[in-house]
Coordinates of C-alpha atoms in Angstrom, one line a residue:
Chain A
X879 CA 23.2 -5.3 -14.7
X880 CA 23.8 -2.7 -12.0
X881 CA 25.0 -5.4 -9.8
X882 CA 27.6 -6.7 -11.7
X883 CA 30.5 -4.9 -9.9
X884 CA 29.1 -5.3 -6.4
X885 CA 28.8 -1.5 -6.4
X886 CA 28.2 0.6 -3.1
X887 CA 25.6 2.8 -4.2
X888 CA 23.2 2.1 -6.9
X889 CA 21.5 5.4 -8.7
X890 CA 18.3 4.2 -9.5
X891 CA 16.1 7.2 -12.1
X892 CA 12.7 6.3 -11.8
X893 CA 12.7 2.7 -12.2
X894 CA 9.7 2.1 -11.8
X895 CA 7.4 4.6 -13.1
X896 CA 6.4 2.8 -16.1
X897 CA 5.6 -0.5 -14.6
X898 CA 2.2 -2.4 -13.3
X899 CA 1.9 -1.9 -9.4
X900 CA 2.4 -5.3 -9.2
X901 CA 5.3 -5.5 -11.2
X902 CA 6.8 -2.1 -9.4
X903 CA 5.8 -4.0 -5.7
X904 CA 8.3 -6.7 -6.9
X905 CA 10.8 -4.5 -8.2
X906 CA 10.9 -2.1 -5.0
X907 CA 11.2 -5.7 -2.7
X908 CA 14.2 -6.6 -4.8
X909 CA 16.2 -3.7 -4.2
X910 CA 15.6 -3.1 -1.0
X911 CA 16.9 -7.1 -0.6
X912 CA 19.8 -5.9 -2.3
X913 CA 20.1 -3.6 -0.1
X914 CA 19.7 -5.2 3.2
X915 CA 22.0 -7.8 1.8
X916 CA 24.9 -6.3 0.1
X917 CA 24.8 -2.8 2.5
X918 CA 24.6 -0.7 -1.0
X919 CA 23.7 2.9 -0.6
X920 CA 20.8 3.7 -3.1
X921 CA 19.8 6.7 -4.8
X922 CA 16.3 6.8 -5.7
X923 CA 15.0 9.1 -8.5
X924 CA 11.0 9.2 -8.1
X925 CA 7.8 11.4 -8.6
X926 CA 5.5 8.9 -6.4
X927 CA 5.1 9.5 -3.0
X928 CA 3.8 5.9 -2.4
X929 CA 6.9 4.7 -3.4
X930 CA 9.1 6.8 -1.4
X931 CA 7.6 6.0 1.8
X932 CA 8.2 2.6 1.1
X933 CA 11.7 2.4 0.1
X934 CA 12.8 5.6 1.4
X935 CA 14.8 6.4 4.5
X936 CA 15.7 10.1 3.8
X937 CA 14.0 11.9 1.2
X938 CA 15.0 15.0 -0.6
X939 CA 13.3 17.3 -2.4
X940 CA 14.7 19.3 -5.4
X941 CA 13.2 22.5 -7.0
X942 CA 14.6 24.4 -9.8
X943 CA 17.5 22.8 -9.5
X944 CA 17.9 23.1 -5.7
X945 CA 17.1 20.9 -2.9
X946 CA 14.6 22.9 -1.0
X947 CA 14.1 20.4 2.0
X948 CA 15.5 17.4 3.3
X949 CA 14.9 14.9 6.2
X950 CA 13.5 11.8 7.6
X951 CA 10.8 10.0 5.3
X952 CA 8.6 9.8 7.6
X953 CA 8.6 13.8 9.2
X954 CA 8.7 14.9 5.0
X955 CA 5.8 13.1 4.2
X956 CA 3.5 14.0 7.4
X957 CA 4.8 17.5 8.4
X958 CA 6.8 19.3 5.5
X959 CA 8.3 22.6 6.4
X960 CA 8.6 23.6 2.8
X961 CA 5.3 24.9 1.0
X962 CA 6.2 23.7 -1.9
X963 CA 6.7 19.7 -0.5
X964 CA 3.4 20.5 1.2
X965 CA 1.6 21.5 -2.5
X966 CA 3.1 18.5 -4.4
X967 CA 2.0 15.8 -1.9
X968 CA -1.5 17.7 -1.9
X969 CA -1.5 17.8 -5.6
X970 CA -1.3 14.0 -6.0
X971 CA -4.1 11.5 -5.4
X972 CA -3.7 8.8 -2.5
X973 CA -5.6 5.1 -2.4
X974 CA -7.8 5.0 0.0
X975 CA -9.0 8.8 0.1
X976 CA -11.1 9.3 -3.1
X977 CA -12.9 12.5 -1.4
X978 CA -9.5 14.0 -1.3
X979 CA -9.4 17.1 -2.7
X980 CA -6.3 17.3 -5.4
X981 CA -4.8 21.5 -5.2
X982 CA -2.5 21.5 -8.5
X983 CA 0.3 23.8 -7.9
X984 CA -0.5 26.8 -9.3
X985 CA 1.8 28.4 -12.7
X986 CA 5.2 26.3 -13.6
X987 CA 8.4 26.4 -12.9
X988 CA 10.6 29.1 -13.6
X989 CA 13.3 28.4 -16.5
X990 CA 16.4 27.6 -15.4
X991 CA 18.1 30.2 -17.4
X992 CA 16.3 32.8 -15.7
X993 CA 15.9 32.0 -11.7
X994 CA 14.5 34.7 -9.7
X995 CA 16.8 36.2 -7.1
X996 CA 16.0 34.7 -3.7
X997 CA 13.8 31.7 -3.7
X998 CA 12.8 29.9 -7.0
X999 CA 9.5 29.1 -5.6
X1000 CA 8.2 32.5 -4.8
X1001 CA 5.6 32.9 -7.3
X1002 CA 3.9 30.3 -7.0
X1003 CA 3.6 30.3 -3.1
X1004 CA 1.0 30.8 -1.5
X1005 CA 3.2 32.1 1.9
X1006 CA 5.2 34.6 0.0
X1007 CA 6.2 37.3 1.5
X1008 CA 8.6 40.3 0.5
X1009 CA 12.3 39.2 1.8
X1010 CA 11.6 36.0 -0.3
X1011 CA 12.6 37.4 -3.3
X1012 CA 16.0 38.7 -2.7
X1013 CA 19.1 37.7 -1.2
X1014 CA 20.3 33.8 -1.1
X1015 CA 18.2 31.3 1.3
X1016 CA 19.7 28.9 2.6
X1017 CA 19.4 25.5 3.8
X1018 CA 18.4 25.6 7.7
X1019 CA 17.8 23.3 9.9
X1020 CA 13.9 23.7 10.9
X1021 CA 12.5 21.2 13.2
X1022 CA 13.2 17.6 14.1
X1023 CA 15.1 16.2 10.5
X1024 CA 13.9 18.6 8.3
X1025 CA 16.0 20.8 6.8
X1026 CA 14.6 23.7 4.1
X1027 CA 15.2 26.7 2.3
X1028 CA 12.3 28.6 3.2
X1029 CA 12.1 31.6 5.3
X1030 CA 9.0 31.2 6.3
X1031 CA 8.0 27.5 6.8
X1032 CA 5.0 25.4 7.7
X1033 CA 4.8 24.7 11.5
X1034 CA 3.4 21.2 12.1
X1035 CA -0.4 20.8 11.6
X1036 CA -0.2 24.8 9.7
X1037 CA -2.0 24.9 6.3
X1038 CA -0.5 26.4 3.2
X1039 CA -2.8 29.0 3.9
X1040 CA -2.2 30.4 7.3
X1041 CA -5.1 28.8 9.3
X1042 CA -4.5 25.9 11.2
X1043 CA -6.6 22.5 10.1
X1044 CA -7.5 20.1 11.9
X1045 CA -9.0 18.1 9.5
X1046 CA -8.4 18.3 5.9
X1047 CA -11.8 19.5 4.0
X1048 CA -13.1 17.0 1.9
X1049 CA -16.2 17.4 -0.9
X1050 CA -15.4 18.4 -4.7
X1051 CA -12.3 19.4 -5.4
X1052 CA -12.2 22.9 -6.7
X1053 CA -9.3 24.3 -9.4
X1054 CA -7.1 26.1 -8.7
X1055 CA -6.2 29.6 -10.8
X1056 CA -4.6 28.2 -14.2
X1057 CA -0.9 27.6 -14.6
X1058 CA -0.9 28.8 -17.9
X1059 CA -1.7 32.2 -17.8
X1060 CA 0.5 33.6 -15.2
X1061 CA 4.4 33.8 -15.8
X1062 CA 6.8 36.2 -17.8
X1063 CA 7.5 32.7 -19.7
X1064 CA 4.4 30.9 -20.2
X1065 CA 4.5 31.9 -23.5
X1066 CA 7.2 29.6 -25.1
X1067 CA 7.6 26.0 -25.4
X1068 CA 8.4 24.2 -21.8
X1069 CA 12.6 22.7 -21.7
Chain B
X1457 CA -31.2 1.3 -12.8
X1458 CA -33.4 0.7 -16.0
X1459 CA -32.3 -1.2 -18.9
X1460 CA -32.8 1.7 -21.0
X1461 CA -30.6 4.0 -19.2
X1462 CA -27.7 2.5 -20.4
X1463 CA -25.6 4.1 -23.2
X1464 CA -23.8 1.4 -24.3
X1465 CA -23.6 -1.7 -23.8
X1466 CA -21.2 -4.3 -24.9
X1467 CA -22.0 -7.9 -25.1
X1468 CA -19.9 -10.6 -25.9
X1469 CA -17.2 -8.6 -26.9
X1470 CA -14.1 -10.4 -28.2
X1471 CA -11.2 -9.7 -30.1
X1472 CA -8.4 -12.2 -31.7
X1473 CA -5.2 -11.3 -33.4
X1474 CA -3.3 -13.4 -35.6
X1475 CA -4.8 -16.9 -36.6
X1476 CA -5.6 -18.4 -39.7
X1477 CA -3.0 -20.5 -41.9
X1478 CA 0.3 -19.4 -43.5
X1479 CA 1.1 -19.9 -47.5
X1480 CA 2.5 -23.4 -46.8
X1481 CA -0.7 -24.4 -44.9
X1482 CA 1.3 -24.6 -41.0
X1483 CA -1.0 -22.7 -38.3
X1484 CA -0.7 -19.1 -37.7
X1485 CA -0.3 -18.4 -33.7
X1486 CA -3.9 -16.8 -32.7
X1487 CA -4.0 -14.3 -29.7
X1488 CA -7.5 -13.3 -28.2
X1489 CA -7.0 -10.2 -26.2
X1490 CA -10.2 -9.8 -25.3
X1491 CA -12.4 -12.7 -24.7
X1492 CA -15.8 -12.0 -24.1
X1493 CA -16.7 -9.0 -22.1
X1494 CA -19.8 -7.8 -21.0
X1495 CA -20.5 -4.3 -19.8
X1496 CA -23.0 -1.5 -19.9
X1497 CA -21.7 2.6 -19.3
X1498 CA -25.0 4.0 -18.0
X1499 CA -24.7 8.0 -19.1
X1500 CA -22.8 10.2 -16.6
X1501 CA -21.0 7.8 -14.8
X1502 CA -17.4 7.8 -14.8
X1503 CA -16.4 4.1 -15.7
X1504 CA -13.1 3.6 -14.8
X1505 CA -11.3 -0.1 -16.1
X1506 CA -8.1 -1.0 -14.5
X1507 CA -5.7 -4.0 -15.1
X1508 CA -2.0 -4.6 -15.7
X1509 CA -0.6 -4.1 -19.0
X1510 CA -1.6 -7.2 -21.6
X1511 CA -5.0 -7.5 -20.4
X1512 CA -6.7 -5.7 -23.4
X1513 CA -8.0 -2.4 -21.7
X1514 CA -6.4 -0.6 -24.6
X1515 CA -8.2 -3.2 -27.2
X1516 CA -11.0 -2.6 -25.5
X1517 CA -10.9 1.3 -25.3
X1518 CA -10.3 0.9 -29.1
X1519 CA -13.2 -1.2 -30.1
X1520 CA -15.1 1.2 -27.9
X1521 CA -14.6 4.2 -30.5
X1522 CA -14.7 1.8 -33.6
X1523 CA -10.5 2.2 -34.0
X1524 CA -10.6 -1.6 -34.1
X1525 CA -13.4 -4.0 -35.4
X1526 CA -14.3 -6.6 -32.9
X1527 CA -14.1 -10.6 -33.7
X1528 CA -16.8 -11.4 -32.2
X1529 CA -20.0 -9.7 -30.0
X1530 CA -21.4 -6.3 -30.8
X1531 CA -21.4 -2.5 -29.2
X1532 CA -24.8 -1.0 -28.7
X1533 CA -25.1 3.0 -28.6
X1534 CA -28.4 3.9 -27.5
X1535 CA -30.0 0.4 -28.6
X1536 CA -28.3 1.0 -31.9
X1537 CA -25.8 -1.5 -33.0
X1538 CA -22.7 0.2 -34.0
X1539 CA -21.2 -2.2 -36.5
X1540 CA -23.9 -1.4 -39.1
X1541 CA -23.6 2.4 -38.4
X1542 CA -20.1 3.4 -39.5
X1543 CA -17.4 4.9 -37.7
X1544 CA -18.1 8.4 -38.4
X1545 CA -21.7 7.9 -36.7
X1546 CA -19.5 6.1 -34.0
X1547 CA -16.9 9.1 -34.0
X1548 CA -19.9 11.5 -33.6
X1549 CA -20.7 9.9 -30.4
X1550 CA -17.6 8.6 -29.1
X1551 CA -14.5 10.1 -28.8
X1552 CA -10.9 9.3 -27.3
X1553 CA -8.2 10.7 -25.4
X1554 CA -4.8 9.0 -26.3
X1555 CA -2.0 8.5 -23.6
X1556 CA 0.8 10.1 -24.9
X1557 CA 0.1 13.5 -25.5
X1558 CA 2.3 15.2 -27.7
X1559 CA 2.2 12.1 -29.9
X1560 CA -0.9 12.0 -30.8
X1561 CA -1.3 15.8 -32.2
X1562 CA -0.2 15.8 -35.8
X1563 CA 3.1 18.2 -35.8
X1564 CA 2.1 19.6 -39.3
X1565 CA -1.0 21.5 -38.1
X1566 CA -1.5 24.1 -35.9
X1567 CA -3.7 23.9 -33.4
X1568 CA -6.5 25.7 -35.0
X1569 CA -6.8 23.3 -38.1
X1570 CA -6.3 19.7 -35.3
X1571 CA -9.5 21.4 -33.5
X1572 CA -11.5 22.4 -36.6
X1573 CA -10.9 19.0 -38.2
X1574 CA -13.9 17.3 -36.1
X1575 CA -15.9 20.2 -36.5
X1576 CA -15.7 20.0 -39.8
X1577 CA -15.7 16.7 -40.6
X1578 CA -18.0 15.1 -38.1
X1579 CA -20.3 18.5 -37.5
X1580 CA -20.4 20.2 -40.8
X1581 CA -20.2 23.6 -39.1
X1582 CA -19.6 26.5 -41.5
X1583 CA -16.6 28.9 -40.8
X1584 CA -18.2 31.3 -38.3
X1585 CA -19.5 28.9 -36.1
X1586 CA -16.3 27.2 -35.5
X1587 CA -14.9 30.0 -35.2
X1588 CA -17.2 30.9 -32.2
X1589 CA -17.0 27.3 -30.9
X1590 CA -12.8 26.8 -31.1
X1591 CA -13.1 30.1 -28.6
X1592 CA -15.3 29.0 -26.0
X1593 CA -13.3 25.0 -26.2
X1594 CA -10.2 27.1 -25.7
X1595 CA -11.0 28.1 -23.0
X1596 CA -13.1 25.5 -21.3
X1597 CA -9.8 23.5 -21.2
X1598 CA -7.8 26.3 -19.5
X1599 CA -5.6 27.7 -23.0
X1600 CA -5.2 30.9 -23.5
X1601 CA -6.7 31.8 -27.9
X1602 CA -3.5 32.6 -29.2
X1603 CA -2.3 29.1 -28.6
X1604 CA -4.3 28.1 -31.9
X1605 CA -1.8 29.4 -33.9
X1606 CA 1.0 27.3 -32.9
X1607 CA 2.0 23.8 -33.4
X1608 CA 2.6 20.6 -31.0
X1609 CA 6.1 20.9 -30.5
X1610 CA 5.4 24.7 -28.7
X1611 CA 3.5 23.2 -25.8
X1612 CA 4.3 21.0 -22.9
X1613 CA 2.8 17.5 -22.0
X1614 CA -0.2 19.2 -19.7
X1615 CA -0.8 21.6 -22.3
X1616 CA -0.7 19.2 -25.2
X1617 CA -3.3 16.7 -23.0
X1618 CA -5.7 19.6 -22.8
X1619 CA -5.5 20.1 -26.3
X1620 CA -6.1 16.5 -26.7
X1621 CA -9.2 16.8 -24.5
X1622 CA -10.4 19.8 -26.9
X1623 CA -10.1 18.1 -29.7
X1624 CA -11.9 15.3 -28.2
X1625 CA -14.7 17.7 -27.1
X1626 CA -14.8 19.6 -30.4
X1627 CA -16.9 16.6 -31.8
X1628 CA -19.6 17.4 -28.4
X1629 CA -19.7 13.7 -28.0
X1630 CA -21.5 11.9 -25.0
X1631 CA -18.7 9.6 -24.0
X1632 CA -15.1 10.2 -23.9
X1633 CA -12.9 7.1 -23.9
X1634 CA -9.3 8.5 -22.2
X1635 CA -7.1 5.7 -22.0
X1636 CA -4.3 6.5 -19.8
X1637 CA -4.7 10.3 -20.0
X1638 CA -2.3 11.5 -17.3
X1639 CA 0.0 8.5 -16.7
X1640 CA 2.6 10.3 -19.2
X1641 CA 1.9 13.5 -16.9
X1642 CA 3.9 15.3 -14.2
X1643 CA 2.3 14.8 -10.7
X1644 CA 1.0 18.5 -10.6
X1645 CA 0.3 18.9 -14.5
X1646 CA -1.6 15.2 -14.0
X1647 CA -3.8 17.0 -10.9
X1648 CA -4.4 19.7 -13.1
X1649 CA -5.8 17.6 -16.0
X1650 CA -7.9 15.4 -13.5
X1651 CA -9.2 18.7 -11.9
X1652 CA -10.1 19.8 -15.4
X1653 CA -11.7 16.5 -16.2
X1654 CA -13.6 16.6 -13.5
X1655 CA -14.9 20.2 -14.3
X1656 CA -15.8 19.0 -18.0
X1657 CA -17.9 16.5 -17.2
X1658 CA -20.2 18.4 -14.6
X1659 CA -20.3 20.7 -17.2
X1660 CA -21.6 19.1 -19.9
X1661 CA -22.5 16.1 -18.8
X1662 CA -20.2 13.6 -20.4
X1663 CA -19.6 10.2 -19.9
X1664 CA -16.3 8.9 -19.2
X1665 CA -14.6 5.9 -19.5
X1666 CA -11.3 6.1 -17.6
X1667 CA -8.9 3.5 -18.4
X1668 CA -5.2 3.9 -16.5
X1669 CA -3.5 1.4 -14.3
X1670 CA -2.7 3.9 -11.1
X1671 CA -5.4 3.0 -8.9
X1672 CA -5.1 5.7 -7.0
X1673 CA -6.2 8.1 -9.4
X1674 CA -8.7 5.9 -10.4
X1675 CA -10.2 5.7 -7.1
X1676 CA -10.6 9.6 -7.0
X1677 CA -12.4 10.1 -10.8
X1678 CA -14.3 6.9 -11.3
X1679 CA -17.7 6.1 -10.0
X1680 CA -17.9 2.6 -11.2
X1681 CA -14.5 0.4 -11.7
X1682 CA -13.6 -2.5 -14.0
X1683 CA -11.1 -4.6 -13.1
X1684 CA -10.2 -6.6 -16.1
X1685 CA -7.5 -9.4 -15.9
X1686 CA -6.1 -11.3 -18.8
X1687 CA -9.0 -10.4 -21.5
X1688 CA -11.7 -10.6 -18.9
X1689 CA -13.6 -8.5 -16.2
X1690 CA -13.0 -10.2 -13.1
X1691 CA -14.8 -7.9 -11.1
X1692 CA -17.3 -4.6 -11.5
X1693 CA -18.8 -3.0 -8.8
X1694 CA -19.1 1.1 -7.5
X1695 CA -15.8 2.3 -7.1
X1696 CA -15.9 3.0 -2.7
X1697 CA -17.1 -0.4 -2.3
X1698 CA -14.7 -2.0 -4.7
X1699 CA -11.6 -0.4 -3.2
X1700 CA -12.8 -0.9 0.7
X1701 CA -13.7 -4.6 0.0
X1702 CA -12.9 -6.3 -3.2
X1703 CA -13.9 -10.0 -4.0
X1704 CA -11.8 -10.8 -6.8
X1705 CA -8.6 -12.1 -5.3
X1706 CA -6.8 -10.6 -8.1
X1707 CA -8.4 -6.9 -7.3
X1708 CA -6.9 -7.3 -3.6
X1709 CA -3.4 -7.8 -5.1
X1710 CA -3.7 -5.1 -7.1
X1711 CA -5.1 -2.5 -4.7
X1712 CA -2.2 -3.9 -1.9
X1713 CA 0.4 -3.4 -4.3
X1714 CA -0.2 0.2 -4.5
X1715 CA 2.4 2.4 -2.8
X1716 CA 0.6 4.5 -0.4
X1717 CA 2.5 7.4 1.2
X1718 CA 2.7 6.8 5.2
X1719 CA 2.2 3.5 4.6
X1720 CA 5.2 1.0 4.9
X1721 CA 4.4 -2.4 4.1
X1722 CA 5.8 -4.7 6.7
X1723 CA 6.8 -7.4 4.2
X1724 CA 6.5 -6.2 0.7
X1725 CA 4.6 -7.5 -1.3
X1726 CA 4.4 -8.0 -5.0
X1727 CA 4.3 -11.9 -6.6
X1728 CA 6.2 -13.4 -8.9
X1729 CA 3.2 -14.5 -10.8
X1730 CA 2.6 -13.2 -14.3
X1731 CA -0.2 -13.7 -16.8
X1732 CA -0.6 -16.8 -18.4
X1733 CA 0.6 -17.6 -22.2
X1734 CA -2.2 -16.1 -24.0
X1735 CA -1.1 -18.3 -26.8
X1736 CA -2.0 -21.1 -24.8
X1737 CA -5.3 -19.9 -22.1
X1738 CA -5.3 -22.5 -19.4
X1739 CA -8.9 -24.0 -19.2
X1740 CA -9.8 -22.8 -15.7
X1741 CA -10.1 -19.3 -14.3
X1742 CA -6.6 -17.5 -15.8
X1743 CA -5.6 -16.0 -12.0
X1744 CA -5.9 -19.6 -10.5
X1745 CA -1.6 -20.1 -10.8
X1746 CA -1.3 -16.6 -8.7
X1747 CA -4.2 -16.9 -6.8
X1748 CA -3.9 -17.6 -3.2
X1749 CA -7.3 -19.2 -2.6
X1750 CA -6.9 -21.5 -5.5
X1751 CA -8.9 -24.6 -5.2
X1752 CA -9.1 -27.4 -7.8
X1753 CA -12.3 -26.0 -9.4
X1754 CA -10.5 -23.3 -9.9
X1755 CA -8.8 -24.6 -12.8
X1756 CA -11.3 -26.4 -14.8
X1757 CA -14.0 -24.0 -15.5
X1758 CA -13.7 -20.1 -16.1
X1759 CA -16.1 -18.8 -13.4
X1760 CA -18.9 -16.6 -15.0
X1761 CA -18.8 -12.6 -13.7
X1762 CA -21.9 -12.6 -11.3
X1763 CA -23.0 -11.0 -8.5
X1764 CA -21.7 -12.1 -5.2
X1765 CA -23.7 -11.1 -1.5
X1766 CA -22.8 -7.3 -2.1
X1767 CA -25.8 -6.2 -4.1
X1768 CA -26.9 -6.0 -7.5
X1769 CA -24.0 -3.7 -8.9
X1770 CA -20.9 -6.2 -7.4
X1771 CA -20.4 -8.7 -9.9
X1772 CA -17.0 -10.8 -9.4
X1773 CA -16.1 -13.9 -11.7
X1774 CA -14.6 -16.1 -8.6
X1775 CA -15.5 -19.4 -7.3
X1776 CA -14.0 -18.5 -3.7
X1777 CA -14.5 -14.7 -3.4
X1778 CA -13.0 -12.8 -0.7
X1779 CA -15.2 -12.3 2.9
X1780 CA -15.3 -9.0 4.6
X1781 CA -16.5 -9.0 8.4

């Protein structure tokens, strides 16, 4: 149905998130036919990582309302400048690495109502530092692609945590402080 | 593995919809969802059962916790068989963990009265003692005590799943059927629940059968995996060995049509195929129309689900299973 007008950019809002992998393998082939074929621009709405390195060339990645980094699929999904790209790609499990260790991101989002002066992210980064809560951040250019909104962002092969890795641990996954319990607004009901 | 270790077992397990004859005497359409399955959950492992939507993991997880009577074959808890015993013997054992969260909590009772309800009903514990219990499930699940007062609607879909959990723990049951538990989930909420899973069972030594259809997360909480495929398992083995070599055709498609990040597939895959009518099961094995290794045996004879050259604990039901080098 989004075809019928030969459009040139299709918007497409997580079209496959509720569908069998097999079902979602054919669906993500099919547009990016489309795509090949008819030169349409497509805008795709996803949470899966998997799925944006597959159809992706750019990625974006919005926070509170905000993109807070942007750039080539591949650079985003290897070497993130942002810490909070880095926590949500850690948070999620990949095929292939069962010992991988899954690091929820810490408290929720801040309401939308209510940002935080400076960056949205700050309290629930783990690289925080003072200057990141006042003032307006913009989006730089960092390295290579990437662009982010972070003062102080990830050098390639950095951990969240300041140390540099050269291999990712691996054993049990440990938990990370509760969400829940930190936050002027964990109290009410979530938007 | 000894015989007796095994917590339940399931044998023969089938289950039909529909059938029988209308007032006028035409034929009623029957539908067997799930026909014949086998399977034992020894206790402590993590049993997770995996498939495409339609192939009766969801029947299954229900017949599992006596939500739904099977047609046919029997469930064994402990030796016992569970169709003579009564679902709340059934309940007091087994308990579930339903997929969409905030659904499944009755919005007319606070939190307090949806956790106390097992206790009460399956437990028979007097007001102080669930009193002392709802505070230590509270917080095993990560909530914070005055969440009991409140209602559903107050709490997010993470939140609601862990109060799902809770409730599902307030019963202390040995196995925990979650079917789907964080596919309606945000990615970091879902790592979250997963984490806390995780924790649970270490800590009091549950059982856990996993049923979702994102292999990935599969991979990383099961120690045993399912794959079940049009009403049938179609392959069972230890969940590393099964995702680094599987011999079920079927459980190759499945684990290649995956999206995994870094990973661009150079032609993407994905068939066509879908399952057959299951108003009309062809005779043969159900794959054989998708399967690329189809050969004409294939389609006269189901194969049984039997172990291959991979050890006892590999079973795959497949004429022409897969080789690894």
């Amino acid at each position: 149905m989004a075809l019928a007008n030969d459009p040139e950019l299709i918007i497409a809002d997580e079209p496959t998130t509720a569908l069998d992998v097999t079902v979602q393998a054919e669906v993500l082939r099919l547009l990016d036919e489309l795509r090949r074929e008819r030169n349409t621009a497509v805008l795709f709405i996803t949470h899966d990582f998997g799925v944006v390195s597959e159809i992706a060339d750019r990625v974006a990645v919005m926070y509170a309302g905000r993109i807070v980094e942007t750039g080539r699929t591949e650079e985003i999904l290897t070497e993130p400048a942002h810490p909070y790209t880095r926590m949500l790609i850690d948070c999620v499990p990949v095929m292939g690495e069962p010992e991988r260790r899954l690091d929820a991101v810490p408290g929720r989002p801040p309401a939308v109502n209510r940002l935080p002066p400076g960056c949205a992210f700050a309290d629930r980064c783990p690289r925080v530092e003072a200057d990141c809560r006042s003032g307006e951040i913009p989006l730089e250019e960092k390295r290579g692609s990437l662009q982010a909104r972070c003062l102080h962002p990830l050098q390639p092969g950095e951990a969240l945590f300041g140390e540099v890795i050269t291999d990712r641990p691996k054993g049990r996954r440990h938990e990370l402080p509760e969400a829940n319990a930190s936050g002027p607004d964990a109290h009410g009901p979530l938007p | 593995m000894s015989e007796d270790a095994h917590l339940i077992e399931m044998r023969d397990l089938a289950r039909t919809f529909g059938g029988g004859r209308t007032v006028f005497g035409a034929r009623k359409p029957q539908l067997t969802a799930v026909r014949g399955v086998s399977l034992d959950l020894a206790k402590g492992e993590t049993l997770g059962i995996v498939g495409e939507s339609g192939c009766g993991k969801s029947t299954l997880a229900r017949m599992l916790v006596g939500l739904d009577r099977p047609t046919a074959g029997g469930i064994r808890l402990d030796g016992e068989d569970l169709s003579s015993s009564g679902t709340k013997a059934l309940a007091r054992r087994v308990q579930y963990v339903f997929q969409d969260p905030v659904s499944s909590l009755n919005p007319r009772q606070t939190i307090r009265e949806i956790l106390e309800a097992p206790m009460r009903h399956l437990l028979g514990l007097g007001r102080a003692e669930r009193e002392a219990r709802l505070a230590k499930l509270i917080e095993d699940v990560n909530l914070r005590p005055e969440f009991l007062e409140r209602y559903p609607h107050e709490f997010s879909g993470g939140q609601a799943q862990r109060i799902g959990i809770a409730r599902a723990l307030a019963a202390e049951p040995d196995v925990v059927v979650l079917d789907e538990p964080v596919s309606a989930l945000d990615v970091s909420v879902q790592a979250q629940v997963l984490n806390l899973l995780d924790r649970l069972k270490r800590e009091r030594g549950l059982t856990y059968v996993f049923i979702s259809h994102d292999l990935a997360v599969v991979e990383s909480i099961a120690t045993r995996v399912a794959v079940m495929y049009f009403g049938e398992i179609v392959e069972t083995a230890p969940a590393r060995a099964m995702f680094k070599a599987p011999l079920h055709p079927y459980t190759k498609l499945l684990i290649d049509s995956a999206p995994v990040p870094n990973r661009k597939r150079g032609t993407l895959g994905g068939d066509s195929g879908e399952l057959p009518d299951p108003y009309d099961p062809p005779p043969g094995c159900p794959f054989a129309a998708r399967c690329p290794r189809v050969e004409a045996d294939c389609r006269e004879t189901m194969p049984p689900l039997e172990t291959k050259n991979r050890g006892e604990n590999h079973r795959a039901a497949c004429f022409h299973p897969l080789t690894w080098p």
